[in-house]
Amino acid sequence: MGSLVVAALSVPLSAWGIHRAYSWLVPDSSDVSLSRYLLLVGLAALAIRVSCSFFNSDRFQARARLLGCGPVALYPHKDPILGLDGFFGALRALNSHRLLEFYAGRFSSCAPTYYTIALGKWILMTNEAENIKTILSTKMADWPIDGPRLLATLPVLGPDSIFTSNGEPWHRARAMLKPSFVRDQVADLKCFDRHTRNMLAAIPGDDVAFDMQSLLLDMTMDSSTDFLLGYSTNLLSEASPEAQQFVRDFEYASRESAKKARLGTLLFHLPHPALRRAVRGLREYVRFYLKKAIAEAEKGAGARERSYVFLDELLKANPPEDYTIDQILSILIAGRDTTATAMTAAFYFLARDPAAVAKLRDEILGVGDANPTWEQLKQLKYLNNVIKEALRLFSPVATNSRTANKETILPRGGGKDGKQPILVPKGMSVRWSLHALHRSKDVFGPDADEFRPERWDSDLRVSWEYVPFSGGPRICLGQQFALTQIAYTLFQFFRTFRSLEARDDGPLLARTNLTISFPFGCLVSVKRA
């Protein structure tokens, strides 16, 4: 009712305001011109929009009450119009690599679910597992890829990628890609072995500091391009100039597209020639190997070095050339950056926990075979606990979002206690933070911020409280592929080295782009076994 009263009062006030504004801007009203008419119409339209927003707000709140939905907490902005206080706070946190802590702090100080303003646009923030489950699974059709989530990947991947499409186009892309990640392909460790051994060979002598993250990024780019294209970038051995340029284009495009998305919908469309050149370069690199694979298939060339290549299987469906490139780049982003980050996180935490390293080595050395099978890796309980814990504390995709395509209901966040459902208007973007979700003390205990792989041995039961690979129908296709590579790399590393020591003492920071990473690398040293 309050909004209705304000709306009713706003009509005469708006009329008076238009008259005063027009008189101030156009002192001589006897000289009537088209530009002055347009100014008057513009002022009137603004006043009508303000009045309508009050009326619509009152109707929306009445409908929410009728549906049993409660009011949602509002972040107490100092600037209630554009939310500039929040924007500059987030910008400072981003520049200091503390954006994830910034989000977590606002959940703690405000509410698990609240509305905030970002440059004049309302956004719903939530840290509720039930809401995330509803968005990603129960009511997935109400929550397509759109808004910030779409803008962040669209410049690189195009509109037809599995990560940027919805509805039937998404179903078609997923159906085409899913067979490439069946167990027979994931369990074939030969693709990982050569690149893992190249990475181990690149590690310097005992007690010499080096950046583990840099090595792992090179290794996962080599293994991902090998798996996807049948030709590795060979960054850890003898990379060609074309491969080196491809990596530079890839990293620049990933970084700049994330920056572009942060500008919002309107500024997103500003021209960015350097980004366009980088995207064109990386697409042409993939196109070269795509055409090469087609030519070899037409000639009936001999078998490849490996029995399975992702691109060969993809071409059996005879998709359009650019469509194939979209999907290749999608899997490359997922397979390279996220896997490297997850592995780096495991090494980061282990380097600070000698007891965990000793326990992990004991388990690994208990396996007689230096070349384990996929089944043997799966049976190493502590190894898999270490991976789970690293993913919990440093999830590569640390934030996510969706946008409502209709008025819809989420189960949590309403009322004084936050337990009532909430009504979400059409077009509202909802963002959540895995960094905050995975540190819930209610779920993971009072030591939720600490690295303790043993917690997974307890009666800990998690569902939507732990989603490092997302969930629902759009759950990561390459989940088992990534987990297998991480497990294999850790296995071979700790058979080769007996200790791992951190060589920096700074706080845990995160650079946020399409995925997160360690902004200053992961400096460690080793001792050989």
CSV table of C-alpha atoms in Angstrom, one decimal, residues 62-461:
chain,number,residue,atom,x,y,z
A,62,ALA,CA,0.7,-7.6,-3.6
A,63,ARG,CA,1.0,-10.6,-5.9
A,64,ALA,CA,4.0,-11.9,-3.9
A,65,ARG,CA,1.9,-11.7,-0.7
A,66,LEU,CA,-0.9,-13.6,-2.4
A,67,LEU,CA,1.5,-16.3,-3.4
A,68,GLY,CA,2.8,-16.7,0.1
A,69,CYS,CA,6.2,-15.1,-0.7
A,70,GLY,CA,8.0,-12.8,1.7
A,71,PRO,CA,9.9,-9.6,1.2
A,72,VAL,CA,13.6,-9.8,0.4
A,73,ALA,CA,16.4,-8.0,2.2
A,74,LEU,CA,17.9,-5.0,0.5
A,75,TYR,CA,21.5,-4.2,0.7
A,76,PRO,CA,21.9,-0.8,2.5
A,77,HIS,CA,23.4,1.2,-0.3
A,78,LYS,CA,24.7,4.7,0.4
A,79,ASP,CA,23.7,5.4,-3.2
A,80,PRO,CA,20.2,4.0,-3.6
A,81,ILE,CA,19.9,5.0,-7.3
A,82,LEU,CA,23.0,3.6,-9.1
A,83,GLY,CA,24.6,1.7,-6.2
A,84,LEU,CA,27.9,3.4,-6.9
A,85,ASP,CA,29.1,2.6,-3.4
A,86,GLY,CA,28.8,-1.1,-4.1
A,87,PHE,CA,30.3,-0.7,-7.6
A,88,PHE,CA,33.4,1.0,-6.3
A,89,GLY,CA,33.7,-1.4,-3.4
A,90,ALA,CA,33.6,-4.3,-5.8
A,91,LEU,CA,36.1,-2.6,-8.1
A,92,ARG,CA,38.6,-2.1,-5.2
A,93,ALA,CA,38.1,-5.7,-4.2
A,94,LEU,CA,38.6,-6.9,-7.8
A,95,ASN,CA,41.8,-4.9,-8.2
A,96,SER,CA,43.2,-6.3,-4.9
A,97,HIS,CA,42.1,-9.9,-5.9
A,98,ARG,CA,39.7,-10.0,-3.0
A,99,LEU,CA,36.4,-10.0,-4.9
A,100,LEU,CA,35.3,-13.4,-3.6
A,101,GLU,CA,35.9,-12.3,0.0
A,102,PHE,CA,33.9,-9.1,-0.8
A,103,TYR,CA,30.9,-11.2,-1.9
A,104,ALA,CA,31.2,-13.5,1.2
A,105,GLY,CA,31.4,-10.5,3.5
A,106,ARG,CA,28.2,-9.0,2.0
A,107,PHE,CA,26.3,-12.2,2.6
A,108,SER,CA,27.5,-12.2,6.2
A,109,SER,CA,26.6,-8.6,6.8
A,110,CYS,CA,23.3,-8.4,4.9
A,111,ALA,CA,21.5,-11.7,4.4
A,112,PRO,CA,22.0,-15.1,2.6
A,113,THR,CA,19.6,-13.7,-0.1
A,114,TYR,CA,19.3,-10.0,-0.8
A,115,TYR,CA,18.8,-7.4,-3.6
A,116,THR,CA,21.6,-5.1,-4.6
A,117,ILE,CA,22.1,-2.4,-7.2
A,118,ALA,CA,24.8,-2.6,-9.8
A,119,LEU,CA,25.1,0.6,-11.9
A,120,GLY,CA,21.4,1.2,-11.6
A,121,LYS,CA,20.3,-2.4,-12.3
A,122,TRP,CA,18.8,-4.6,-9.6
A,123,ILE,CA,20.5,-8.0,-9.0
A,124,LEU,CA,19.5,-10.7,-6.7
A,125,MET,CA,22.3,-12.3,-4.7
A,126,THR,CA,21.8,-15.7,-3.1
A,127,ASN,CA,23.9,-18.1,-1.0
A,128,GLU,CA,21.0,-20.6,-0.4
A,129,ALA,CA,21.6,-24.2,-1.7
A,130,GLU,CA,17.8,-24.6,-2.3
A,131,ASN,CA,17.7,-21.6,-4.5
A,132,ILE,CA,20.7,-22.8,-6.5
A,133,LYS,CA,19.1,-26.2,-6.9
A,134,THR,CA,15.9,-24.6,-8.1
A,135,ILE,CA,17.7,-22.4,-10.7
A,136,LEU,CA,20.0,-25.2,-12.0
A,137,SER,CA,17.6,-28.2,-11.8
A,138,THR,CA,14.0,-28.0,-10.5
A,139,LYS,CA,13.1,-24.9,-12.6
A,140,MET,CA,15.9,-24.8,-15.1
A,141,ALA,CA,13.6,-23.8,-17.9
A,142,ASP,CA,12.8,-20.5,-16.0
A,143,TRP,CA,16.5,-19.7,-15.7
A,144,PRO,CA,18.4,-19.6,-19.1
A,145,ILE,CA,21.9,-18.5,-19.7
A,146,ASP,CA,21.6,-14.7,-20.1
A,147,GLY,CA,22.7,-11.5,-18.6
A,148,PRO,CA,26.2,-11.4,-17.1
A,149,ARG,CA,26.8,-15.1,-17.5
A,150,LEU,CA,26.2,-14.9,-21.2
A,151,LEU,CA,28.1,-11.6,-21.8
A,152,ALA,CA,31.2,-13.1,-20.2
A,153,THR,CA,31.6,-15.9,-22.8
A,154,LEU,CA,29.8,-14.6,-25.9
A,155,PRO,CA,32.7,-12.7,-27.5
A,156,VAL,CA,34.9,-15.8,-27.5
A,157,LEU,CA,32.5,-18.7,-27.9
A,158,GLY,CA,29.8,-17.2,-30.1
A,159,PRO,CA,26.0,-17.8,-29.8
A,160,ASP,CA,26.0,-21.5,-30.6
A,161,SER,CA,28.4,-22.8,-28.0
A,162,ILE,CA,27.1,-25.3,-25.4
A,163,PHE,CA,27.9,-22.5,-22.8
A,164,THR,CA,26.0,-19.7,-24.5
A,165,SER,CA,22.9,-21.5,-26.0
A,166,ASN,CA,19.6,-22.4,-24.4
A,167,GLY,CA,16.6,-24.7,-25.2
A,168,GLU,CA,16.8,-26.9,-28.3
A,169,PRO,CA,20.2,-25.5,-29.5
A,170,TRP,CA,21.7,-26.3,-26.1
A,171,HIS,CA,20.2,-29.9,-26.2
A,172,ARG,CA,21.6,-30.4,-29.6
A,173,ALA,CA,25.1,-29.3,-28.6
A,174,ARG,CA,25.1,-31.4,-25.5
A,175,ALA,CA,23.9,-34.5,-27.3
A,176,MET,CA,26.7,-34.0,-29.8
A,177,LEU,CA,29.5,-33.6,-27.2
A,178,LYS,CA,28.4,-36.0,-24.5
A,179,PRO,CA,29.6,-39.2,-26.2
A,180,SER,CA,33.1,-37.8,-26.2
A,181,PHE,CA,33.2,-38.0,-22.4
A,182,VAL,CA,32.1,-41.5,-21.8
A,183,ARG,CA,34.2,-43.6,-19.5
A,184,ASP,CA,36.2,-45.4,-22.2
A,185,GLN,CA,37.7,-42.0,-23.3
A,186,VAL,CA,38.1,-40.6,-19.7
A,187,ALA,CA,39.7,-43.8,-18.5
A,188,ASP,CA,42.4,-43.8,-21.2
A,189,LEU,CA,45.3,-42.3,-19.3
A,190,LYS,CA,47.7,-42.3,-22.3
A,191,CYS,CA,46.6,-38.8,-23.3
A,192,PHE,CA,47.6,-37.5,-19.8
A,193,ASP,CA,50.8,-39.5,-19.4
A,194,ARG,CA,53.1,-37.8,-21.9
A,195,HIS,CA,52.1,-34.3,-20.8
A,196,THR,CA,52.4,-35.1,-17.1
A,197,ARG,CA,55.9,-36.5,-17.6
A,198,ASN,CA,56.9,-33.3,-19.6
A,199,MET,CA,55.6,-31.2,-16.7
A,200,LEU,CA,57.6,-33.3,-14.1
A,201,ALA,CA,60.7,-33.0,-16.3
A,202,ALA,CA,60.4,-29.2,-16.3
A,203,ILE,CA,60.5,-28.9,-12.5
A,204,PRO,CA,63.9,-27.5,-11.4
A,205,GLY,CA,66.3,-29.1,-8.8
A,206,ASP,CA,65.7,-29.5,-5.1
A,207,ASP,CA,64.9,-26.4,-3.1
A,208,VAL,CA,64.7,-24.1,-6.2
A,209,ALA,CA,61.5,-22.0,-6.2
A,210,PHE,CA,59.3,-22.2,-9.2
A,211,ASP,CA,55.7,-21.3,-10.2
A,212,MET,CA,53.6,-24.4,-10.2
A,213,GLN,CA,50.6,-22.6,-11.7
A,214,SER,CA,52.6,-21.7,-14.8
A,215,LEU,CA,53.7,-25.3,-15.4
A,216,LEU,CA,50.2,-26.6,-14.9
A,217,LEU,CA,48.6,-24.1,-17.3
A,218,ASP,CA,51.1,-25.2,-20.0
A,219,MET,CA,50.5,-28.8,-19.2
A,220,THR,CA,46.7,-28.6,-19.4
A,221,MET,CA,46.9,-26.6,-22.6
A,222,ASP,CA,49.1,-29.3,-24.1
A,223,SER,CA,46.9,-32.1,-23.0
A,224,SER,CA,43.6,-30.4,-23.9
A,225,THR,CA,44.7,-29.5,-27.4
A,226,ASP,CA,46.1,-33.1,-27.8
A,227,PHE,CA,42.7,-34.6,-26.7
A,228,LEU,CA,40.6,-32.1,-28.7
A,229,LEU,CA,42.5,-31.7,-31.9
A,230,GLY,CA,45.0,-34.6,-32.0
A,231,TYR,CA,47.8,-32.0,-32.1
A,232,SER,CA,49.3,-30.6,-28.9
A,233,THR,CA,50.5,-27.0,-28.5
A,234,ASN,CA,53.6,-28.7,-26.9
A,235,LEU,CA,54.3,-25.7,-24.7
A,236,LEU,CA,56.4,-27.8,-22.3
A,237,SER,CA,58.6,-29.2,-25.1
A,238,GLU,CA,58.8,-27.4,-28.5
A,239,ALA,CA,55.9,-25.1,-29.2
A,240,SER,CA,55.6,-23.7,-32.6
A,241,PRO,CA,55.3,-19.9,-33.1
A,242,GLU,CA,51.6,-20.5,-34.1
A,243,ALA,CA,50.9,-22.4,-30.9
A,244,GLN,CA,52.5,-19.7,-28.8
A,245,GLN,CA,50.4,-17.0,-30.5
A,246,PHE,CA,47.3,-19.2,-30.1
A,247,VAL,CA,47.9,-19.3,-26.3
A,248,ARG,CA,48.5,-15.5,-26.2
A,249,ASP,CA,45.3,-14.9,-28.1
A,250,PHE,CA,43.4,-17.4,-25.9
A,251,GLU,CA,44.5,-15.8,-22.6
A,252,TYR,CA,43.9,-12.3,-23.9
A,253,ALA,CA,40.5,-13.1,-25.2
A,254,SER,CA,39.5,-14.8,-21.9
A,255,ARG,CA,40.7,-11.9,-19.8
A,256,GLU,CA,39.2,-9.1,-22.0
A,257,SER,CA,35.8,-10.8,-22.5
A,258,ALA,CA,35.4,-11.0,-18.7
A,259,LYS,CA,36.3,-7.3,-18.4
A,260,LYS,CA,33.8,-6.4,-21.1
A,261,ALA,CA,31.0,-8.3,-19.3
A,262,ARG,CA,31.6,-6.3,-16.2
A,263,LEU,CA,30.7,-3.1,-18.0
A,264,GLY,CA,27.0,-4.1,-18.2
A,265,THR,CA,24.7,-4.6,-21.1
A,266,LEU,CA,24.9,-1.2,-22.7
A,267,LEU,CA,28.7,-0.7,-22.5
A,268,PHE,CA,29.3,-4.3,-23.5
A,269,HIS,CA,28.6,-3.4,-27.1
A,270,LEU,CA,31.5,-0.8,-27.3
A,271,PRO,CA,34.0,-1.8,-30.0
A,272,HIS,CA,37.1,-3.7,-28.8
A,273,PRO,CA,39.3,-4.2,-31.9
A,274,ALA,CA,42.1,-6.0,-30.0
A,275,LEU,CA,39.7,-8.5,-28.6
A,276,ARG,CA,38.2,-9.1,-32.0
A,277,ARG,CA,41.6,-9.8,-33.5
A,278,ALA,CA,42.5,-12.2,-30.7
A,279,VAL,CA,39.2,-14.2,-31.1
A,280,ARG,CA,39.8,-14.3,-34.9
A,281,GLY,CA,43.3,-15.6,-34.3
A,282,LEU,CA,42.4,-18.4,-32.0
A,283,ARG,CA,39.4,-19.4,-34.2
A,284,GLU,CA,41.7,-19.6,-37.2
A,285,TYR,CA,44.2,-21.8,-35.3
A,286,VAL,CA,41.4,-24.3,-34.5
A,287,ARG,CA,40.1,-24.0,-38.1
A,288,PHE,CA,43.5,-25.1,-39.5
A,289,TYR,CA,43.4,-28.4,-37.6
A,290,LEU,CA,39.7,-28.8,-38.4
A,291,LYS,CA,40.4,-28.6,-42.1
A,292,LYS,CA,43.4,-30.8,-41.7
A,293,ALA,CA,41.3,-33.5,-40.0
A,294,ILE,CA,38.7,-33.3,-42.7
A,295,ALA,CA,41.3,-33.6,-45.5
A,296,GLU,CA,42.9,-36.6,-43.8
A,297,ALA,CA,39.6,-38.3,-43.3
A,298,GLU,CA,38.7,-37.8,-47.0
A,299,LYS,CA,42.1,-39.2,-48.1
A,300,GLY,CA,41.7,-42.2,-45.7
A,301,ALA,CA,45.0,-41.3,-44.1
A,302,GLY,CA,46.6,-43.7,-41.6
A,303,ALA,CA,45.5,-44.0,-38.0
A,304,ARG,CA,46.5,-41.2,-35.5
A,305,GLU,CA,49.0,-41.8,-32.8
A,306,ARG,CA,46.2,-42.1,-30.3
A,307,SER,CA,43.1,-44.2,-30.9
A,308,TYR,CA,40.7,-41.4,-29.8
A,309,VAL,CA,40.6,-37.8,-30.8
A,310,PHE,CA,37.7,-35.5,-29.8
A,311,LEU,CA,37.6,-33.7,-33.2
A,312,ASP,CA,37.4,-36.9,-35.2
A,313,GLU,CA,34.4,-38.0,-33.3
A,314,LEU,CA,32.8,-34.5,-33.5
A,315,LEU,CA,33.1,-34.5,-37.3
A,316,LYS,CA,31.1,-37.8,-37.6
A,317,ALA,CA,28.0,-35.7,-37.0
A,318,ASN,CA,29.0,-33.4,-40.0
A,319,PRO,CA,28.4,-30.1,-38.2
A,320,PRO,CA,29.0,-26.7,-39.8
A,321,GLU,CA,32.6,-25.5,-39.5
A,322,ASP,CA,32.0,-22.5,-37.2
A,323,TYR,CA,29.7,-24.5,-35.1
A,324,THR,CA,32.4,-27.1,-34.5
A,325,ILE,CA,34.9,-24.4,-33.6
A,326,ASP,CA,32.4,-23.0,-31.1
A,327,GLN,CA,32.3,-26.3,-29.3
A,328,ILE,CA,36.0,-27.0,-29.5
A,329,LEU,CA,36.7,-23.6,-27.8
A,330,SER,CA,34.1,-24.2,-25.2
A,331,ILE,CA,35.7,-27.5,-24.1
A,332,LEU,CA,39.1,-26.0,-24.3
A,333,ILE,CA,38.2,-23.2,-21.8
A,334,ALA,CA,36.6,-25.8,-19.6
A,335,GLY,CA,39.4,-28.3,-19.9
A,336,ARG,CA,42.4,-26.1,-19.7
A,337,ASP,CA,41.9,-23.2,-17.2
A,338,THR,CA,39.6,-24.9,-14.8
A,339,THR,CA,41.7,-28.0,-14.5
A,340,ALA,CA,44.9,-26.1,-14.1
A,341,THR,CA,43.3,-24.0,-11.3
A,342,ALA,CA,42.0,-27.0,-9.5
A,343,MET,CA,45.4,-28.7,-9.6
A,344,THR,CA,47.2,-25.5,-8.6
A,345,ALA,CA,44.8,-25.2,-5.6
A,346,ALA,CA,45.6,-28.8,-4.5
A,347,PHE,CA,49.4,-28.0,-4.6
A,348,TYR,CA,48.9,-24.7,-2.9
A,349,PHE,CA,47.2,-26.2,0.1
A,350,LEU,CA,49.4,-29.3,0.2
A,351,ALA,CA,52.5,-27.1,0.2
A,352,ARG,CA,51.3,-25.7,3.5
A,353,ASP,CA,50.4,-29.0,5.1
A,354,PRO,CA,53.4,-31.5,5.4
A,355,ALA,CA,51.2,-34.0,7.3
A,356,ALA,CA,48.8,-34.2,4.4
A,357,VAL,CA,51.6,-34.7,2.0
A,358,ALA,CA,53.0,-37.5,4.1
A,359,LYS,CA,49.6,-39.2,4.3
A,360,LEU,CA,49.0,-38.8,0.6
A,361,ARG,CA,52.5,-40.2,-0.4
A,362,ASP,CA,51.9,-43.2,1.9
A,363,GLU,CA,48.7,-44.0,0.0
A,364,ILE,CA,50.2,-43.4,-3.4
A,365,LEU,CA,53.3,-45.5,-2.7
A,366,GLY,CA,51.0,-48.3,-1.5
A,367,VAL,CA,50.0,-48.8,-5.1
A,368,GLY,CA,52.6,-51.1,-6.6
A,369,ASP,CA,52.1,-50.0,-10.2
A,370,ALA,CA,53.8,-46.8,-11.3
A,371,ASN,CA,51.2,-46.5,-14.1
A,372,PRO,CA,47.8,-46.9,-12.3
A,373,THR,CA,44.6,-47.6,-14.0
A,374,TRP,CA,41.5,-45.4,-13.8
A,375,GLU,CA,40.0,-47.9,-11.4
A,376,GLN,CA,43.0,-47.8,-9.1
A,377,LEU,CA,43.0,-43.9,-9.0
A,378,LYS,CA,39.3,-44.0,-8.0
A,379,GLN,CA,40.1,-46.3,-5.1
A,380,LEU,CA,42.6,-43.9,-3.6
A,381,LYS,CA,40.4,-42.4,-0.9
A,382,TYR,CA,42.7,-39.8,0.6
A,383,LEU,CA,43.9,-38.6,-2.9
A,384,ASN,CA,40.3,-38.0,-3.9
A,385,ASN,CA,39.6,-36.3,-0.5
A,386,VAL,CA,42.4,-33.9,-1.2
A,387,ILE,CA,40.9,-33.1,-4.6
A,388,LYS,CA,37.5,-32.6,-3.1
A,389,GLU,CA,38.8,-30.3,-0.5
A,390,ALA,CA,40.9,-28.2,-2.9
A,391,LEU,CA,37.8,-27.8,-5.1
A,392,ARG,CA,35.8,-26.8,-2.1
A,393,LEU,CA,38.1,-24.0,-1.0
A,394,PHE,CA,39.1,-22.7,-4.5
A,395,SER,CA,36.5,-23.6,-7.0
A,396,PRO,CA,37.7,-22.6,-10.5
A,397,VAL,CA,34.3,-21.2,-11.5
A,398,ALA,CA,33.7,-19.4,-8.2
A,399,THR,CA,30.6,-17.4,-9.2
A,400,ASN,CA,27.7,-18.1,-11.5
A,401,SER,CA,24.5,-16.5,-12.6
A,402,ARG,CA,21.3,-17.0,-14.5
A,403,THR,CA,18.4,-14.6,-15.6
A,404,ALA,CA,14.7,-15.3,-15.1
A,405,ASN,CA,12.8,-15.5,-18.4
A,406,LYS,CA,9.5,-15.2,-16.6
A,407,GLU,CA,8.1,-14.3,-13.2
A,408,THR,CA,9.1,-17.2,-11.0
A,409,ILE,CA,9.5,-18.4,-7.4
A,410,LEU,CA,12.6,-19.3,-5.4
A,411,PRO,CA,12.1,-21.3,-2.2
A,412,ARG,CA,14.3,-19.3,0.2
A,413,GLY,CA,15.1,-15.7,1.1
A,414,GLY,CA,11.8,-14.1,2.1
A,415,GLY,CA,10.5,-12.8,5.4
A,416,LYS,CA,12.5,-11.7,8.5
A,417,ASP,CA,14.0,-15.2,9.0
A,418,GLY,CA,14.7,-15.7,5.2
A,419,LYS,CA,12.8,-19.0,5.2
A,420,GLN,CA,9.9,-17.9,3.1
A,421,PRO,CA,9.8,-18.3,-0.7
A,422,ILE,CA,10.4,-15.2,-2.8
A,423,LEU,CA,8.8,-14.0,-6.0
A,424,VAL,CA,11.4,-13.0,-8.7
A,425,PRO,CA,10.3,-10.7,-11.6
A,426,LYS,CA,11.0,-11.6,-15.2
A,427,GLY,CA,14.4,-10.3,-16.4
A,428,MET,CA,16.0,-10.4,-12.9
A,429,SER,CA,19.6,-11.7,-12.9
A,430,VAL,CA,20.5,-13.9,-9.9
A,431,ARG,CA,24.1,-14.4,-8.9
A,432,TRP,CA,25.6,-16.9,-6.4
A,433,SER,CA,29.1,-17.5,-5.0
A,434,LEU,CA,30.6,-20.9,-4.6
A,435,HIS,CA,33.4,-19.4,-2.6
A,436,ALA,CA,30.8,-18.4,0.1
A,437,LEU,CA,28.6,-21.5,-0.3
A,438,HIS,CA,31.5,-23.9,0.1
A,439,ARG,CA,32.6,-22.2,3.3
A,440,SER,CA,29.3,-22.6,5.2
A,441,LYS,CA,30.1,-23.4,8.8
A,442,ASP,CA,26.6,-24.9,9.2
A,443,VAL,CA,27.5,-27.5,6.6
A,444,PHE,CA,31.3,-28.0,6.8
A,445,GLY,CA,31.8,-27.2,10.5
A,446,PRO,CA,33.5,-24.4,12.4
A,447,ASP,CA,36.8,-25.0,10.5
A,448,ALA,CA,35.1,-24.6,7.1
A,449,ASP,CA,37.8,-22.1,6.0
A,450,GLU,CA,40.6,-24.6,6.6
A,451,PHE,CA,42.1,-27.2,4.4
A,452,ARG,CA,41.3,-30.6,6.0
A,453,PRO,CA,40.8,-33.5,3.6
A,454,GLU,CA,39.8,-35.8,6.5
A,455,ARG,CA,36.4,-34.0,6.7
A,456,TRP,CA,35.3,-36.1,3.8
A,457,ASP,CA,35.9,-39.3,5.8
A,458,SER,CA,33.2,-38.2,8.4
A,459,ASP,CA,29.5,-38.4,8.1
A,460,LEU,CA,29.5,-35.3,6.0
A,461,ARG,CA,26.7,-35.4,3.5
